[in-house]
Coordinates of C-alpha atoms and ligand atoms in Angstrom, one line a residue:
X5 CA 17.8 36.4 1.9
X6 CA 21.1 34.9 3.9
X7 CA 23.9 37.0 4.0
X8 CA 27.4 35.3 5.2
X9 CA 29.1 38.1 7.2
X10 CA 32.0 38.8 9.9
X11 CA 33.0 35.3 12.0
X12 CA 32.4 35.7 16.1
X13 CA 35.2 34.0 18.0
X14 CA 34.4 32.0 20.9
X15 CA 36.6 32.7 23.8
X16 CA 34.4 29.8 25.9
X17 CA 35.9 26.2 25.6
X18 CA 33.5 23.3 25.9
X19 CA 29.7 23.6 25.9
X20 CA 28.5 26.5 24.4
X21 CA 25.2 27.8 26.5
X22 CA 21.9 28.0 25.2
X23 CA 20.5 31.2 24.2
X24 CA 17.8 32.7 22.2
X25 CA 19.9 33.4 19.2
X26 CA 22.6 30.3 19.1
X27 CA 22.0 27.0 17.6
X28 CA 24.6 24.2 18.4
X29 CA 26.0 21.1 16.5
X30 CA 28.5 19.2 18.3
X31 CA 30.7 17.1 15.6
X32 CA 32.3 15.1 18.4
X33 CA 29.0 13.4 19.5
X34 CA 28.1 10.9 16.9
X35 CA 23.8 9.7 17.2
X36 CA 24.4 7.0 14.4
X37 CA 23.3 6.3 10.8
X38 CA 20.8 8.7 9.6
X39 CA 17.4 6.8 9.6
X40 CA 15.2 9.7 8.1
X41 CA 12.8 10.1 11.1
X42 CA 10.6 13.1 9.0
X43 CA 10.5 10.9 5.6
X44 CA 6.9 9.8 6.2
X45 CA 3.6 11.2 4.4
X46 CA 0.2 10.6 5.7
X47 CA -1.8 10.1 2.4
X48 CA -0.6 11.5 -0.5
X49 CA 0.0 8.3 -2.7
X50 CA -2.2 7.5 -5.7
X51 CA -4.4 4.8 -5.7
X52 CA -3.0 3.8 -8.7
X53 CA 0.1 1.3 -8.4
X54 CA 2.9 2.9 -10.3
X55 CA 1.2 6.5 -11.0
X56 CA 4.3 8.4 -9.2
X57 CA 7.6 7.0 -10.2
X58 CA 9.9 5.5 -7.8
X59 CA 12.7 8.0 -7.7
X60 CA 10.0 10.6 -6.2
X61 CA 10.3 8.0 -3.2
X62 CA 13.4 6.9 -3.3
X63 CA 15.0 9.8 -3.6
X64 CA 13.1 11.3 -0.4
X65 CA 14.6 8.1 1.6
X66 CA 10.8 7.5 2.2
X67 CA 10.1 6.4 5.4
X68 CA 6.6 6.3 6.6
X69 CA 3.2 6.0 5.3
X70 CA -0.6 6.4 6.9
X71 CA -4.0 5.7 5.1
X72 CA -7.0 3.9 5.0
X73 CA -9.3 5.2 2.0
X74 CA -10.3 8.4 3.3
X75 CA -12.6 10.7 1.2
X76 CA -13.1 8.2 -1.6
X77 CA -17.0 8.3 -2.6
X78 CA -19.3 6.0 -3.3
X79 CA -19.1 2.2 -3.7
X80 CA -16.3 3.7 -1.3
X81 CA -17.7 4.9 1.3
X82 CA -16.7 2.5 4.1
X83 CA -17.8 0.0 6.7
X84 CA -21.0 1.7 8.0
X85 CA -22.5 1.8 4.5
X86 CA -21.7 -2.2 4.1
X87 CA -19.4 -4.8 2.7
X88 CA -19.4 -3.7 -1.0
X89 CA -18.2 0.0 0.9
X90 CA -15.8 -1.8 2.9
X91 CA -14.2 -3.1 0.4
X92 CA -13.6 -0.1 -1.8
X93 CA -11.6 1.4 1.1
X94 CA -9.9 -1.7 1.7
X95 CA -8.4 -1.7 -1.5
X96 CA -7.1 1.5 -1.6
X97 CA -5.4 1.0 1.7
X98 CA -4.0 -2.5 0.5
X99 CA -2.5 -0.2 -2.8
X100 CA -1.1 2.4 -0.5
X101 CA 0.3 -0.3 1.7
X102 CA 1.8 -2.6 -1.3
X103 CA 3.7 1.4 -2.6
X104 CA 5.0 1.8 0.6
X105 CA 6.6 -1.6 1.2
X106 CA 8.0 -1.3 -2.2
X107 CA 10.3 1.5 -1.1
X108 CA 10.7 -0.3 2.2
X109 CA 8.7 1.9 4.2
X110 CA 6.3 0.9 7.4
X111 CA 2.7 1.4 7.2
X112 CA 0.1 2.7 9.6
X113 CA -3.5 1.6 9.0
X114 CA -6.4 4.1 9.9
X115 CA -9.3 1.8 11.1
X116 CA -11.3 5.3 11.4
X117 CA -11.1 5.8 7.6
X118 CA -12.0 2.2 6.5
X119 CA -15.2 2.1 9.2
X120 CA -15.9 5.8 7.1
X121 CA -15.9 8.7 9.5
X122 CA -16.1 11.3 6.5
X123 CA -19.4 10.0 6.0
X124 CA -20.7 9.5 9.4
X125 CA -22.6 12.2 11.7
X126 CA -24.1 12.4 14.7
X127 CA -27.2 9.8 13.6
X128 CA -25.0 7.4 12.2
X129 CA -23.5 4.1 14.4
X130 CA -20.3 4.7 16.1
X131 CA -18.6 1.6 17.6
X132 CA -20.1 0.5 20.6
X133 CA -23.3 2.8 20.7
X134 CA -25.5 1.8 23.5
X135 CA -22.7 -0.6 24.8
X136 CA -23.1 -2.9 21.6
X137 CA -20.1 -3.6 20.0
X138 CA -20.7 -6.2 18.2
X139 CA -20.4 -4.7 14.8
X140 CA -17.2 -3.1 15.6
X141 CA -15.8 -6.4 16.8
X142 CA -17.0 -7.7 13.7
X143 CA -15.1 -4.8 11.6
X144 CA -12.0 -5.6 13.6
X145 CA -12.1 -9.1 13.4
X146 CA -12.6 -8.7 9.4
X147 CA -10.1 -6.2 8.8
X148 CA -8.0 -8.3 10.5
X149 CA -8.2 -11.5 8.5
X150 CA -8.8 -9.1 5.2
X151 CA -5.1 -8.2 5.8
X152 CA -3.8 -11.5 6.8
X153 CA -5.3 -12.7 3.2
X154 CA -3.5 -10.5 1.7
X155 CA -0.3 -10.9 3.0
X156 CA -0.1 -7.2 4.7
X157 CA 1.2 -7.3 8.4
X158 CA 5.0 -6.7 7.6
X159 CA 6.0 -3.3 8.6
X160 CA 2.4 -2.5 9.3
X161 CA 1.3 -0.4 12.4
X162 CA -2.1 -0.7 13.4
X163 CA -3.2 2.9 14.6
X164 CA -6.4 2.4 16.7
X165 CA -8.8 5.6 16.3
X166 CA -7.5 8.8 14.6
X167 CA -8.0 12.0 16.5
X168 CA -11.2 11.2 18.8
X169 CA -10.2 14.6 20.2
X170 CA -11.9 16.2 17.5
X171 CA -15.3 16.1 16.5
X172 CA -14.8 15.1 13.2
X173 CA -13.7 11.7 13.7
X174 CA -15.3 11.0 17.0
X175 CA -18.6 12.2 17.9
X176 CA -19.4 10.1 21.7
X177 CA -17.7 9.9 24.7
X178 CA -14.1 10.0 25.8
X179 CA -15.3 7.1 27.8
X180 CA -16.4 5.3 24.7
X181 CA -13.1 5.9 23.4
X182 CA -10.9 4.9 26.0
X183 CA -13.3 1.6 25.4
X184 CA -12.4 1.1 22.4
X185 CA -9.0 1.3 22.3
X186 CA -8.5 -1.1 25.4
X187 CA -11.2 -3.4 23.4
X188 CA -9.2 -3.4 19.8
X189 CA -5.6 -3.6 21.7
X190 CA -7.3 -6.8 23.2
X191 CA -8.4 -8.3 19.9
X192 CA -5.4 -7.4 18.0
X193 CA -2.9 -9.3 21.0
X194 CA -5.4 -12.4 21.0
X195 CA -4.2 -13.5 17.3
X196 CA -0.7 -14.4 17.6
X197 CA 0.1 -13.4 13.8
X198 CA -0.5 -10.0 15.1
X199 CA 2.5 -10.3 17.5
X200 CA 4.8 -8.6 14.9
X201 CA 2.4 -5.6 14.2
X202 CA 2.8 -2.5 16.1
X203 CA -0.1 -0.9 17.6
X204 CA -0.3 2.9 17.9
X205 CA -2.1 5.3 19.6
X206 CA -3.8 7.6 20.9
X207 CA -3.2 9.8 17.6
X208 CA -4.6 13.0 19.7
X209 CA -4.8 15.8 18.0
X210 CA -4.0 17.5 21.0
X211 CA -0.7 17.3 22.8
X212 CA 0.5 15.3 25.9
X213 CA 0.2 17.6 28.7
X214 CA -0.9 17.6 32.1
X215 CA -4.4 19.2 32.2
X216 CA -5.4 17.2 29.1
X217 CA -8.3 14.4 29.9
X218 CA -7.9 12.7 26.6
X219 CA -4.5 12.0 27.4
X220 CA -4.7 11.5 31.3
X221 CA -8.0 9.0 31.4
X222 CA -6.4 7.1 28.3
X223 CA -2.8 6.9 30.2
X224 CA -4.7 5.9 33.4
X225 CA -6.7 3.2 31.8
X226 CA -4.2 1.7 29.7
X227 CA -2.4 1.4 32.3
X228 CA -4.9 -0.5 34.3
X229 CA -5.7 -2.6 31.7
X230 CA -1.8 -3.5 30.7
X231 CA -2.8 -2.0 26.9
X232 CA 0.9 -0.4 26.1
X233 CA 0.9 0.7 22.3
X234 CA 4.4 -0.1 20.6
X235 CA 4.3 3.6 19.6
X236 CA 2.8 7.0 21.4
X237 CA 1.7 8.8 18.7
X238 CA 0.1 12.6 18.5
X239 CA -0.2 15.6 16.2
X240 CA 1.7 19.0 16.1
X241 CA -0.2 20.7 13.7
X242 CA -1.7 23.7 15.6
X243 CA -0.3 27.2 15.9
X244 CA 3.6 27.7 15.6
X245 CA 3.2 30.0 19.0
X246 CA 1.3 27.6 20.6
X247 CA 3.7 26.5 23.8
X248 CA 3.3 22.8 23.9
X249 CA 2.8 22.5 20.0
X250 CA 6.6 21.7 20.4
X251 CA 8.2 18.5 20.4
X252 CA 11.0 20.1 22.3
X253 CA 8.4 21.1 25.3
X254 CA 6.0 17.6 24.3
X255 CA 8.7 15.5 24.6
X256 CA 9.5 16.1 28.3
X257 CA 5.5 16.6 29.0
X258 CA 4.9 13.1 27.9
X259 CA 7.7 11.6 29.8
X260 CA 6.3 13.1 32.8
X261 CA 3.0 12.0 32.5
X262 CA 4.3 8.3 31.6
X263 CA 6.2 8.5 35.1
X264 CA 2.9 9.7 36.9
X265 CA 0.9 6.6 35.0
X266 CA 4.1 4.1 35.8
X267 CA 4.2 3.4 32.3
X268 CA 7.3 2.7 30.1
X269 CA 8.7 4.8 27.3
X270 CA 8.1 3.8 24.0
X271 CA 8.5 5.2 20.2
X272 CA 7.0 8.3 19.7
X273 CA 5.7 9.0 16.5
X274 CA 4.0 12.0 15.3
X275 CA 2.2 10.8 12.5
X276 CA 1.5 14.1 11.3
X277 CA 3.2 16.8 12.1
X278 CA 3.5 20.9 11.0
X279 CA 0.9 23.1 9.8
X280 CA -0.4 24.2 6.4
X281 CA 1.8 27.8 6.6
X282 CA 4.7 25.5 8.0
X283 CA 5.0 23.0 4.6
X284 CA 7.5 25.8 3.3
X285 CA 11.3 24.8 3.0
X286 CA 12.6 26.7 6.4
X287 CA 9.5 25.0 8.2
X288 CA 10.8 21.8 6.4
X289 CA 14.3 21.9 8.1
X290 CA 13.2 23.2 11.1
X291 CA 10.8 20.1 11.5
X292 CA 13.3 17.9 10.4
X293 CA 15.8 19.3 13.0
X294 CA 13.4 19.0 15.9
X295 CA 12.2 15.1 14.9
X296 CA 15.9 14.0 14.2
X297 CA 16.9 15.6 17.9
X298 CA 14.3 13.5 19.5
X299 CA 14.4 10.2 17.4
X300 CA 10.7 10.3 16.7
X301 CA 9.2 9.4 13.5
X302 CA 7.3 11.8 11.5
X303 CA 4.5 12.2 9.0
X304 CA 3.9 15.3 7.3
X305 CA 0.6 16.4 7.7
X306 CA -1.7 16.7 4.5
X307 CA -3.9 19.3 3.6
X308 CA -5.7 18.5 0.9
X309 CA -8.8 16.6 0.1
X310 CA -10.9 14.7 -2.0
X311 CA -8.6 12.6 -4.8
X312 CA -6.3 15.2 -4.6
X313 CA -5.2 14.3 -0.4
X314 CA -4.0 10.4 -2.5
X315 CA -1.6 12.4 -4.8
X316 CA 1.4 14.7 -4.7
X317 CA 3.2 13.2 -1.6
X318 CA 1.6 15.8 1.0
X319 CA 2.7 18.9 -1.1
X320 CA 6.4 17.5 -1.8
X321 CA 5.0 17.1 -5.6
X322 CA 3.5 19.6 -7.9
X323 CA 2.4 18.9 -11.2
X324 CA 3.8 21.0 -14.6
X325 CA 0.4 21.0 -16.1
X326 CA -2.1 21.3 -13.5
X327 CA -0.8 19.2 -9.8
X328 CA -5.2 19.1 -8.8
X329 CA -5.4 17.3 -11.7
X330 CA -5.3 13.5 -10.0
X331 CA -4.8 11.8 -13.2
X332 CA -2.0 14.2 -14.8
X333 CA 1.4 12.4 -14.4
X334 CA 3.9 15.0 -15.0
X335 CA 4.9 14.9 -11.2
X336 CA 7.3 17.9 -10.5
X337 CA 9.1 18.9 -7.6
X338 CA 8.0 21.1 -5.1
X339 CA 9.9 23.7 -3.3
X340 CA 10.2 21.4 0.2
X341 CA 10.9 18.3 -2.1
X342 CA 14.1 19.6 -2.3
X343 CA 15.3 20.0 1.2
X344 CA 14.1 16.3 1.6
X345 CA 16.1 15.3 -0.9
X346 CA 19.2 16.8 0.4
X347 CA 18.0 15.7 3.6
X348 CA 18.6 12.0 2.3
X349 CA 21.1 12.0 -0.8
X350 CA 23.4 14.7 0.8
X351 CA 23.3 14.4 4.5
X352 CA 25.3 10.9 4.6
X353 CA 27.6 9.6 7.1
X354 CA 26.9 9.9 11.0
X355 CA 24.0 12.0 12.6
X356 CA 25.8 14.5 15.0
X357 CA 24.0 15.6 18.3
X358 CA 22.6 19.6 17.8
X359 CA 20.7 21.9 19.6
X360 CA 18.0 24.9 18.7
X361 CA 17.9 28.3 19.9
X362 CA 16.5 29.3 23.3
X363 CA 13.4 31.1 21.4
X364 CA 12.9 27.8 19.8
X365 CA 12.3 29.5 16.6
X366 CA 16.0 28.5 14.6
X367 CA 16.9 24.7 14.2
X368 CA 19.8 22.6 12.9
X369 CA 20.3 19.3 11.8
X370 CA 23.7 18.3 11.0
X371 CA 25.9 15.1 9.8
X372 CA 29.9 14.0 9.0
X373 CA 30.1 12.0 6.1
X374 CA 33.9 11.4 5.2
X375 CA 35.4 14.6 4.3
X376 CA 32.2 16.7 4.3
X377 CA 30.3 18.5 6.9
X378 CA 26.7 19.2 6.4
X379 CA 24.4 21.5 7.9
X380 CA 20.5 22.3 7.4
X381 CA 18.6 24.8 9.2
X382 CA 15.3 26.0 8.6
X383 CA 13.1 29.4 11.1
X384 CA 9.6 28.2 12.0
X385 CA 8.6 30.6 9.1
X386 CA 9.8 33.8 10.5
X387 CA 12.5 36.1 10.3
X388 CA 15.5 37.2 12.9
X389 CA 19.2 36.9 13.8
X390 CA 20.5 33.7 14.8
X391 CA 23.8 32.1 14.8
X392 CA 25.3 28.4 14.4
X393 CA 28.2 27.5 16.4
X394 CA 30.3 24.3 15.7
X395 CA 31.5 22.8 18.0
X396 CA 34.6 19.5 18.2
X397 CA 36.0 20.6 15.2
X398 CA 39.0 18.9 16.2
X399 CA 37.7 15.8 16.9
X400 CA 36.9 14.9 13.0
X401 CA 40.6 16.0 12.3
X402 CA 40.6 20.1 11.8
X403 CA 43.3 22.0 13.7
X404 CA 42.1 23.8 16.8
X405 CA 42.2 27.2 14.9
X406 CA 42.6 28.5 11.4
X407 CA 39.9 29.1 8.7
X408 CA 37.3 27.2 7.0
X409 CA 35.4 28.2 3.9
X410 CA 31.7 27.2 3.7
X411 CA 29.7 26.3 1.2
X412 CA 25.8 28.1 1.4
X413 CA 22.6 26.3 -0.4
X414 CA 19.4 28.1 -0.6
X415 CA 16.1 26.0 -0.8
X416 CA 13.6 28.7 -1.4
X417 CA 10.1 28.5 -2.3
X418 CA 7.0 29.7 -0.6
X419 CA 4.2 28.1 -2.8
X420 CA 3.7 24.6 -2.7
X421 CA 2.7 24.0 -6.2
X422 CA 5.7 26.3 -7.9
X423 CA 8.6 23.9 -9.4
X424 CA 11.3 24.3 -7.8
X425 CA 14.0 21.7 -9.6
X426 CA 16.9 22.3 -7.4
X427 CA 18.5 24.3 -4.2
X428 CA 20.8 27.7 -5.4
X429 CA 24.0 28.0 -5.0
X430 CA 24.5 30.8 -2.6
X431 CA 28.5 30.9 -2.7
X432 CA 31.7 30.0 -0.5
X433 CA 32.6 32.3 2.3
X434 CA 35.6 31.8 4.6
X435 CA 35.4 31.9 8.1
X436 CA 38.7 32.0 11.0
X437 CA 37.8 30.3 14.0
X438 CA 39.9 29.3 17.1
X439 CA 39.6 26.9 20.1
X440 CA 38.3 24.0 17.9
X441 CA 35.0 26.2 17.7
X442 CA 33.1 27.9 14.8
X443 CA 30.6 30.5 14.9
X444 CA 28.7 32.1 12.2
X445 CA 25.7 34.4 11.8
X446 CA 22.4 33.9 9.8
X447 CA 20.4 36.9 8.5
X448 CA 17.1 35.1 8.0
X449 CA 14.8 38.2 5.8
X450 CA 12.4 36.2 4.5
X451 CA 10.3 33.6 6.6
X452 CA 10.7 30.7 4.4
X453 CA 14.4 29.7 2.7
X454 CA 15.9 26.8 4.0
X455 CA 20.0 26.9 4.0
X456 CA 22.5 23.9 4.1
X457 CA 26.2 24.7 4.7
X458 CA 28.8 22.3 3.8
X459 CA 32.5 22.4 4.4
X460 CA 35.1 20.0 3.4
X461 CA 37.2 18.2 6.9
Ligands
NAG5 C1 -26.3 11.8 8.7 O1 -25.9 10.9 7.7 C2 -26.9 10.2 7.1 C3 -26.3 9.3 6.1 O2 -25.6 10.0 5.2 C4 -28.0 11.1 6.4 O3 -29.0 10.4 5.9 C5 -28.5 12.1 7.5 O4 -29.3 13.0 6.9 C6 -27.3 12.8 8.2 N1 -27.8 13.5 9.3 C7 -27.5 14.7 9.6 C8 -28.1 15.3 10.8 O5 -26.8 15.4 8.9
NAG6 C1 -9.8 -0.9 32.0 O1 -10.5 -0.4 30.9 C2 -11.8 0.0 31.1 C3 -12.3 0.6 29.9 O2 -12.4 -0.3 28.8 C4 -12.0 0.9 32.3 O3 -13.4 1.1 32.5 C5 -11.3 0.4 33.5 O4 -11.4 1.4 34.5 C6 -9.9 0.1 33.2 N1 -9.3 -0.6 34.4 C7 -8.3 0.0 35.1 C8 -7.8 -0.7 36.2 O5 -7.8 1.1 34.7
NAG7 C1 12.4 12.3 25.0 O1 11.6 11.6 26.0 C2 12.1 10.3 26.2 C3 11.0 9.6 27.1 O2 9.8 9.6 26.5 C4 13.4 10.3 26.8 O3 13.9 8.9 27.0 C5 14.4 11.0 25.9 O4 15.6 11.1 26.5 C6 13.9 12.4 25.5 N1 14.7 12.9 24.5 C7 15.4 14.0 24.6 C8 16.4 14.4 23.5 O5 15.4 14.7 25.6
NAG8 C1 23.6 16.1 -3.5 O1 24.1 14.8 -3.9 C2 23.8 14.5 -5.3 C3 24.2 13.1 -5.6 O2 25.4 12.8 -5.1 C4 24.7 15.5 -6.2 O3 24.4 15.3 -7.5 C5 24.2 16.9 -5.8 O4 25.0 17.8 -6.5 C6 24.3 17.2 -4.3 N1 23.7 18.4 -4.0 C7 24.2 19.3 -3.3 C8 23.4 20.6 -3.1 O5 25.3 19.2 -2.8
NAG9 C1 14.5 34.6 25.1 O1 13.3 34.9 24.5 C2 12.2 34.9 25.4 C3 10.9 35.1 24.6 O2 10.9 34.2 23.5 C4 12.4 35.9 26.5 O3 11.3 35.8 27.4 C5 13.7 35.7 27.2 O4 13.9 36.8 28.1 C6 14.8 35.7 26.2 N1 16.1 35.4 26.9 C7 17.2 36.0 26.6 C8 18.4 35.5 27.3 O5 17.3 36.9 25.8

């Protein structure tokens, strides 16, 4: 529960200094066009061209998607278990890739998926076993003409080896890792109809800090062989007290490292991002706010499995009859669906720069469309007392001091497959303010409503 209450006024002009209870948007520091840097889903799209209907996409502004066949059985199986398996994963990932370009959203390949990790073990062949790599290269060079055939390298990243950091998906060396990214990097830059797709990596499951080996060797060697990806990409999906599972803390750990390795910045991309317990609306906004701060793309991470992980969008969708159904079609919308849609339909106009509170556990993301300013915040799933402060009021036109009545939405919701059709209106409160500042309180009770705040300019 929110409760709008009495208005602070800010005797401080200028900056307003970070605390552990104040969260900042500053309306007179434009950051562009909203691009919707969280709107990507790994998985979650139906084999099956067509099965959800394009206003679930649309409607999301989707961004981003990331497959390759995963968990599909047999005559699916993948690489390892031959050409008939191959294929079967191939296809799905061409279907995935054909529903994401219809929306006009890039595509990140999973190589891992289509060789078949979730049917490999410890006995089975891993890519260059015994310093053979000959069937790998052969995989690679395959893959790589499969997709040329069939007219897939627009808006397609090409995301070397999925979370070797964890022994599901990897089960030999780092060394033997760090091999074979250098060696696919190689391939993929010696065919010049590659030059326009993006390579990613190193899709760790852990984060990009100091005392991390799978991140330092990698750096070092990529380094040394002049193997850049177009995109860093990494996973923050661990523990919400977890220190560096924080884009706010990863950012600046990765940019040191890159300065130790003399390498250049590029995109980041974490292609997937926030925890099972997070995929509530307030974990929603708050991961929104914290990827639309550092202008890195996003996927949500998925945690479902079998035929249900290519369905439901990554827990945006539910279903009215039963959503683990994979072949029922009466898609419905989720509680978090909601906050992405007001995330795209709503929040037009400029992106304005923001900042979260010192205990890094309140987040805003804010925009100026004409007339309107909008606000959504979201707690990383817990409760407390926060405030939002607005700052430049006067620059989009307001008086330095007077009142302004704000509009409150609720997105509420804390089981992913409950229907939840659309936010609640939580009612207009006015609010004095003076000094071209704004500051108003949040009463976050529960650990998982999302607000938006909207007031006319
Ligand atoms: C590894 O996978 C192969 C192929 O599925 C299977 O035959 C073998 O029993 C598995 N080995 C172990 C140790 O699980
Ligand atoms: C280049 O990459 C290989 C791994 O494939 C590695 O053994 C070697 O040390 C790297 N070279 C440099 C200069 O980092
Ligand atoms: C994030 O890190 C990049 C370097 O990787 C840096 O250029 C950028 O300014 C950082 N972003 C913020 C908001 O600090
Ligand atoms: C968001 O925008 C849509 C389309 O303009 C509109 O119908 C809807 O009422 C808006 N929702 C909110 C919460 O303002
Ligand atoms: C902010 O919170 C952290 C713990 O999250 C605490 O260590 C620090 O003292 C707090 N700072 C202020 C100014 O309250």
């Amino acid at each position: 529960m929110f409760v709008l209450g009495f208005t602070a006024v800010l005797l401080a002009t200028g900056l307003v200094r970070a605390d552990n209870i104040t969260a900042t948007v500053n309306l007179a520091v434009s950051k562009g066009d909203p691009v919707h840097w969280a709107s990507g889903v790994i998985y979650g799209i139906p084999d099956t061209l067509d099965q959800i209907p394009d206003h679930w996409y649309t409607d999301i502004g989707f961004r981003y998607g990331r497959s390759g066949g995963a968990q599909l059985e047999a005559p699916a199986r993948g690489w390892i278990w031959g050409e008939e398996e191959y294929k079967g994963r191939l296809e799905s990932t061409l279907s995935n890739y054909k529903t994401c370009r219809r929306y006009g959203a890039d595509f990140i390949l999973l190589p891992h998926d289509i060789w078949g990790t979730d049917h490999a073990n410890d006995s089975t062949v891993w890519p260059g076993d015994n310093g053979d790599w000959a069937d790998y290269d052969n995989f690679i060079k395959r893959l790589m003409a499969d997709l040329k055939v069939n007219d897939a390298l627009d808006g397609l990243v090409w995301d070397i080896w999925n979370e070797p950091d964890i022994s599901i998906f990897w089960k030999r060396s780092q060394q033997q890792w760090i091999d074979l990214y250098i060696r696919t990097h190689k391939l993929l830059r010696e065919d010049g109809d590659y030059d326009r797709v993006e390579i990613s990596g190193p899709s760790l499951a852990f984060r990009p800090v100091s005392d991390n080996t799978w991140w330092t060797d990698w750096l070092a060697q990529i380094a040394g062989n002049d193997t850049v990806p177009e995109q860093y990409s990494y996973h923050l999906e661990g523990e919400t007290d977890e220190w560096d599972n924080d884009l706010q803390n990863t950012n600046g750990t990765l940019e040191e490292l890159l300065k130790t390795y003399n390498l250049p910045t590029r995109q980041i991309n974490i292609n997937e991002y926030a925890n099972a317990n997070e995929q509530i609306p307030a974990g929603a906004a708050w991961w929104i706010s914290r990827l639309e701060r550092y202008e890195a793309y996003g996927l949500r991470g998925n945690w479902l499995g079998g035929w249900n992980l290519h369905d439901l969008l990554a827990n945006l969708l539910t279903k009215k009859s039963d959503p683990l159904d994979y072949n029922a079609r009466d898609y419905a919308s989720g509680p978090e669906y909601q906050v992405y849609k007001y995330y795209n339909l709503n929040m037009t106009g400029s992106r304005v720069e923001t900042s979260g509170t010192g205990d890094r556990l309140f987040d805003v993301y804010a925009t100026v469309d004409s007339g309107k300013v909008r606000i959504l915040s979201g707690a990383r799933i817990t409760t407390g007392n926060w405030q939002i402060t607005v700052q430049g009021l006067t620059s989009i036109g307001l008086p330095s001091a007077g009142s302004i009545d704000i509009q409150t939405w609720g997105f509420a919701g804390t089981d992913v497959y409950a229907e939840v059709d659309a936010p609640s209106d939580r009612g207009i409160v006015s609010h004095e303010y003076s000094d071209g500042v704004l500051t108003f309180p949040i009463y976050q009770t529960d650990a998982s409503t999302a607000w938006a705040f909207e007031f006319n300019v």
